[in-house]
Amino acid sequence: MQLTAYTDLGLRIVMRLAVLDDESSATTRGLAEELHVSAAHAAKVVTRLAALGVVEARRGRGGGVRLTSAADLISVGAVARALEGDGEVVDCDGAVPCPLRGGCRLRGALARAREAFFEVLDPLTIQDLAAPPTRSLLLTLGSGPPR
């Protein structure tokens, strides 16, 4: 199983925000620079995270992006599921439908494997991901060129 770049970026954004103090916020552009992604991609992810209630995003003077107060309790598995969406691991009914779809057991097995993947992430919180030793790395983002 591989997460989409969208989900990966979403998790990296919440990890970065988790190490900011309560009075601090980041800008979407700043997060994009620190994480070496396009500002447009980061903006789409931040918008979705805000819709999910994981981050608060305010525009203009005094605005920025920060974790919501509930974010400490949010499961990483729940965030990953929401960002990944409900799509199937394989597309059996695509433009050219799979000839095995009527009796294939692979589709169900892959759906169960996908859920098992997320279940491993369920007990983790955003704060768990931002704990040491990752915390020190997150605090240094933006302080130099990418490695």
PDB file of C-alpha atoms in Angstrom:
ATOM      1  CA  MET A   1       0.000   0.000   0.000  1.00  0.00           C
ATOM      2  CA  GLN A   2       1.286   3.432  -0.851  1.00  0.00           C
ATOM      3  CA  LEU A   3      -0.197   6.703   0.307  1.00  0.00           C
ATOM      4  CA  THR A   4      -0.899   9.381  -2.247  1.00  0.00           C
ATOM      5  CA  ALA A   5       1.372  12.434  -2.302  1.00  0.00           C
ATOM      6  CA  TYR A   6      -1.685  14.393  -1.101  1.00  0.00           C
ATOM      7  CA  THR A   7      -2.030  12.297   2.065  1.00  0.00           C
ATOM      8  CA  ASP A   8       1.719  12.269   2.651  1.00  0.00           C
ATOM      9  CA  LEU A   9       1.809  16.061   2.487  1.00  0.00           C
ATOM     10  CA  GLY A  10      -1.214  16.331   4.772  1.00  0.00           C
ATOM     11  CA  LEU A  11       0.501  14.240   7.426  1.00  0.00           C
ATOM     12  CA  ARG A  12       3.755  16.188   7.078  1.00  0.00           C
ATOM     13  CA  ILE A  13       1.863  19.474   7.453  1.00  0.00           C
ATOM     14  CA  VAL A  14       0.136  18.389  10.661  1.00  0.00           C
ATOM     15  CA  MET A  15       3.428  17.063  12.027  1.00  0.00           C
ATOM     16  CA  ARG A  16       5.102  20.424  11.355  1.00  0.00           C
ATOM     17  CA  LEU A  17       2.231  22.326  12.949  1.00  0.00           C
ATOM     18  CA  ALA A  18       2.354  20.039  15.998  1.00  0.00           C
ATOM     19  CA  VAL A  19       5.745  21.411  17.063  1.00  0.00           C
ATOM     20  CA  LEU A  20       4.704  25.069  16.969  1.00  0.00           C
ATOM     21  CA  ASP A  21       3.853  26.653  20.296  1.00  0.00           C
ATOM     22  CA  ASP A  22       0.237  27.530  21.047  1.00  0.00           C
ATOM     23  CA  GLU A  23       0.610  31.174  20.036  1.00  0.00           C
ATOM     24  CA  SER A  24       2.345  30.440  16.741  1.00  0.00           C
ATOM     25  CA  SER A  25       0.902  29.726  13.365  1.00  0.00           C
ATOM     26  CA  ALA A  26       2.438  29.076   9.992  1.00  0.00           C
ATOM     27  CA  THR A  27       1.528  30.295   6.558  1.00  0.00           C
ATOM     28  CA  THR A  28       0.605  27.911   3.794  1.00  0.00           C
ATOM     29  CA  ARG A  29       3.390  29.369   1.671  1.00  0.00           C
ATOM     30  CA  GLY A  30       5.857  28.916   4.526  1.00  0.00           C
ATOM     31  CA  LEU A  31       4.802  25.304   5.018  1.00  0.00           C
ATOM     32  CA  ALA A  32       5.193  24.678   1.282  1.00  0.00           C
ATOM     33  CA  GLU A  33       8.716  26.110   1.335  1.00  0.00           C
ATOM     34  CA  GLU A  34       9.709  24.134   4.423  1.00  0.00           C
ATOM     35  CA  LEU A  35       8.341  20.891   2.999  1.00  0.00           C
ATOM     36  CA  HIS A  36       9.649  21.543  -0.530  1.00  0.00           C
ATOM     37  CA  VAL A  37       6.307  21.367  -2.320  1.00  0.00           C
ATOM     38  CA  SER A  38       4.336  23.805  -4.434  1.00  0.00           C
ATOM     39  CA  ALA A  39       2.281  26.422  -2.624  1.00  0.00           C
ATOM     40  CA  ALA A  40      -0.769  25.425  -4.687  1.00  0.00           C
ATOM     41  CA  HIS A  41      -0.484  21.793  -3.557  1.00  0.00           C
ATOM     42  CA  ALA A  42      -0.035  22.833   0.078  1.00  0.00           C
ATOM     43  CA  ALA A  43      -3.050  25.161  -0.162  1.00  0.00           C
ATOM     44  CA  LYS A  44      -5.289  22.342  -1.411  1.00  0.00           C
ATOM     45  CA  VAL A  45      -4.178  20.090   1.423  1.00  0.00           C
ATOM     46  CA  VAL A  46      -4.599  22.823   4.065  1.00  0.00           C
ATOM     47  CA  THR A  47      -8.106  23.541   2.768  1.00  0.00           C
ATOM     48  CA  ARG A  48      -9.035  19.860   3.146  1.00  0.00           C
ATOM     49  CA  LEU A  49      -7.448  19.619   6.607  1.00  0.00           C
ATOM     50  CA  ALA A  50      -9.471  22.668   7.659  1.00  0.00           C
ATOM     51  CA  ALA A  51     -12.674  21.074   6.339  1.00  0.00           C
ATOM     52  CA  LEU A  52     -11.857  17.979   8.402  1.00  0.00           C
ATOM     53  CA  GLY A  53     -11.402  20.085  11.550  1.00  0.00           C
ATOM     54  CA  VAL A  54      -7.728  19.215  11.914  1.00  0.00           C
ATOM     55  CA  VAL A  55      -6.397  22.722  11.280  1.00  0.00           C
ATOM     56  CA  GLU A  56      -7.696  26.263  11.510  1.00  0.00           C
ATOM     57  CA  ALA A  57      -6.776  28.420   8.558  1.00  0.00           C
ATOM     58  CA  ARG A  58      -7.332  32.172   8.558  1.00  0.00           C
ATOM     59  CA  ARG A  59      -6.489  34.530   5.739  1.00  0.00           C
ATOM     60  CA  GLY A  60      -5.084  38.013   5.909  1.00  0.00           C
ATOM     61  CA  ARG A  61      -3.276  39.960   8.590  1.00  0.00           C
ATOM     62  CA  GLY A  62      -2.944  37.899  11.747  1.00  0.00           C
ATOM     63  CA  GLY A  63      -3.996  34.798   9.848  1.00  0.00           C
ATOM     64  CA  GLY A  64      -2.194  31.547   9.346  1.00  0.00           C
ATOM     65  CA  VAL A  65      -2.535  27.843   9.831  1.00  0.00           C
ATOM     66  CA  ARG A  66      -2.497  26.055  13.165  1.00  0.00           C
ATOM     67  CA  LEU A  67      -3.770  22.795  14.591  1.00  0.00           C
ATOM     68  CA  THR A  68      -7.198  22.891  16.181  1.00  0.00           C
ATOM     69  CA  SER A  69      -7.427  22.189  19.883  1.00  0.00           C
ATOM     70  CA  ALA A  70      -8.987  18.814  19.056  1.00  0.00           C
ATOM     71  CA  ALA A  71      -6.039  17.798  16.876  1.00  0.00           C
ATOM     72  CA  ASP A  72      -4.163  16.247  19.800  1.00  0.00           C
ATOM     73  CA  LEU A  73      -6.867  13.598  20.006  1.00  0.00           C
ATOM     74  CA  ILE A  74      -7.282  12.955  16.284  1.00  0.00           C
ATOM     75  CA  SER A  75      -6.122   9.579  15.055  1.00  0.00           C
ATOM     76  CA  VAL A  76      -3.509   9.525  12.300  1.00  0.00           C
ATOM     77  CA  GLY A  77      -5.486   6.663  10.774  1.00  0.00           C
ATOM     78  CA  ALA A  78      -8.617   8.820  10.635  1.00  0.00           C
ATOM     79  CA  VAL A  79      -6.719  11.666   8.956  1.00  0.00           C
ATOM     80  CA  ALA A  80      -5.103   9.304   6.443  1.00  0.00           C
ATOM     81  CA  ARG A  81      -8.452   7.646   5.642  1.00  0.00           C
ATOM     82  CA  ALA A  82     -10.114  11.019   5.111  1.00  0.00           C
ATOM     83  CA  LEU A  83      -7.325  12.326   2.887  1.00  0.00           C
ATOM     84  CA  GLU A  84      -7.092   9.106   0.870  1.00  0.00           C
ATOM     85  CA  GLY A  85     -10.828   8.932   0.270  1.00  0.00           C
ATOM     86  CA  ASP A  86     -12.954   5.884  -0.366  1.00  0.00           C
ATOM     87  CA  GLY A  87     -11.374   4.777  -3.624  1.00  0.00           C
ATOM     88  CA  GLU A  88     -10.508   1.160  -4.118  1.00  0.00           C
ATOM     89  CA  VAL A  89      -6.956  -0.167  -4.283  1.00  0.00           C
ATOM     90  CA  VAL A  90      -7.657  -1.550  -7.751  1.00  0.00           C
ATOM     91  CA  ASP A  91     -10.089  -0.270 -10.365  1.00  0.00           C
ATOM     92  CA  CYS A  92     -12.001  -3.348 -11.476  1.00  0.00           C
ATOM     93  CA  ASP A  93     -14.743  -1.341 -13.194  1.00  0.00           C
ATOM     94  CA  GLY A  94     -12.603   1.183 -15.089  1.00  0.00           C
ATOM     95  CA  ALA A  95     -12.762   2.191 -18.741  1.00  0.00           C
ATOM     96  CA  VAL A  96     -11.786  -1.364 -19.604  1.00  0.00           C
ATOM     97  CA  PRO A  97     -13.429  -3.499 -16.895  1.00  0.00           C
ATOM     98  CA  CYS A  98     -11.427  -6.418 -15.558  1.00  0.00           C
ATOM     99  CA  PRO A  99     -12.704  -9.704 -17.010  1.00  0.00           C
ATOM    100  CA  LEU A 100     -12.295 -11.347 -13.573  1.00  0.00           C
ATOM    101  CA  ARG A 101     -14.503  -8.908 -11.664  1.00  0.00           C
ATOM    102  CA  GLY A 102     -17.505 -11.240 -11.536  1.00  0.00           C
ATOM    103  CA  GLY A 103     -15.780 -13.861  -9.400  1.00  0.00           C
ATOM    104  CA  CYS A 104     -12.444 -12.451  -8.288  1.00  0.00           C
ATOM    105  CA  ARG A 105     -11.460 -12.571  -4.643  1.00  0.00           C
ATOM    106  CA  LEU A 106      -8.561 -10.122  -5.007  1.00  0.00           C
ATOM    107  CA  ARG A 107     -10.720  -6.982  -4.722  1.00  0.00           C
ATOM    108  CA  GLY A 108     -12.048  -7.965  -1.289  1.00  0.00           C
ATOM    109  CA  ALA A 109      -8.627  -9.078  -0.063  1.00  0.00           C
ATOM    110  CA  LEU A 110      -7.083  -5.770  -1.100  1.00  0.00           C
ATOM    111  CA  ALA A 111      -9.882  -3.819   0.613  1.00  0.00           C
ATOM    112  CA  ARG A 112      -9.210  -5.748   3.843  1.00  0.00           C
ATOM    113  CA  ALA A 113      -5.456  -5.162   3.481  1.00  0.00           C
ATOM    114  CA  ARG A 114      -6.057  -1.435   3.011  1.00  0.00           C
ATOM    115  CA  GLU A 115      -8.172  -1.301   6.164  1.00  0.00           C
ATOM    116  CA  ALA A 116      -5.491  -3.245   8.091  1.00  0.00           C
ATOM    117  CA  PHE A 117      -2.962  -0.634   6.931  1.00  0.00           C
ATOM    118  CA  PHE A 118      -5.085   2.180   8.372  1.00  0.00           C
ATOM    119  CA  GLU A 119      -5.787   0.227  11.568  1.00  0.00           C
ATOM    120  CA  VAL A 120      -2.063   0.294  12.344  1.00  0.00           C
ATOM    121  CA  LEU A 121      -2.241   4.110  12.187  1.00  0.00           C
ATOM    122  CA  ASP A 122      -5.442   4.389  14.251  1.00  0.00           C
ATOM    123  CA  PRO A 123      -3.843   4.353  17.738  1.00  0.00           C
ATOM    124  CA  LEU A 124      -1.309   7.040  16.765  1.00  0.00           C
ATOM    125  CA  THR A 125      -2.067  10.721  17.263  1.00  0.00           C
ATOM    126  CA  ILE A 126      -0.504  13.688  15.529  1.00  0.00           C
ATOM    127  CA  GLN A 127       1.437  14.393  18.720  1.00  0.00           C
ATOM    128  CA  ASP A 128       2.825  10.838  18.624  1.00  0.00           C
ATOM    129  CA  LEU A 129       4.231  11.507  15.148  1.00  0.00           C
ATOM    130  CA  ALA A 130       5.818  14.773  16.279  1.00  0.00           C
ATOM    131  CA  ALA A 131       7.533  13.277  19.340  1.00  0.00           C
ATOM    132  CA  PRO A 132      11.335  12.930  19.606  1.00  0.00           C
ATOM    133  CA  PRO A 133      13.444  12.237  17.651  1.00  0.00           C
ATOM    134  CA  THR A 134      11.230  13.579  14.852  1.00  0.00           C
ATOM    135  CA  ARG A 135      10.450  16.712  16.868  1.00  0.00           C
ATOM    136  CA  SER A 136      13.977  18.097  16.568  1.00  0.00           C
ATOM    137  CA  LEU A 137      13.915  17.555  12.813  1.00  0.00           C
ATOM    138  CA  LEU A 138      10.539  19.269  12.485  1.00  0.00           C
ATOM    139  CA  LEU A 139      11.829  22.265  14.425  1.00  0.00           C
ATOM    140  CA  THR A 140      14.717  22.734  11.979  1.00  0.00           C
ATOM    141  CA  LEU A 141      12.587  22.755   8.822  1.00  0.00           C
ATOM    142  CA  GLY A 142      13.203  25.787   6.689  1.00  0.00           C
ATOM    143  CA  SER A 143      16.623  26.457   8.195  1.00  0.00           C
ATOM    144  CA  GLY A 144      18.568  25.316   5.168  1.00  0.00           C
ATOM    145  CA  PRO A 145      18.538  23.699   1.740  1.00  0.00           C
ATOM    146  CA  PRO A 146      16.798  20.340   1.226  1.00  0.00           C
ATOM    147  CA  ARG A 147      18.938  17.255   1.721  1.00  0.00           C
TER     148      ARG A 147
END
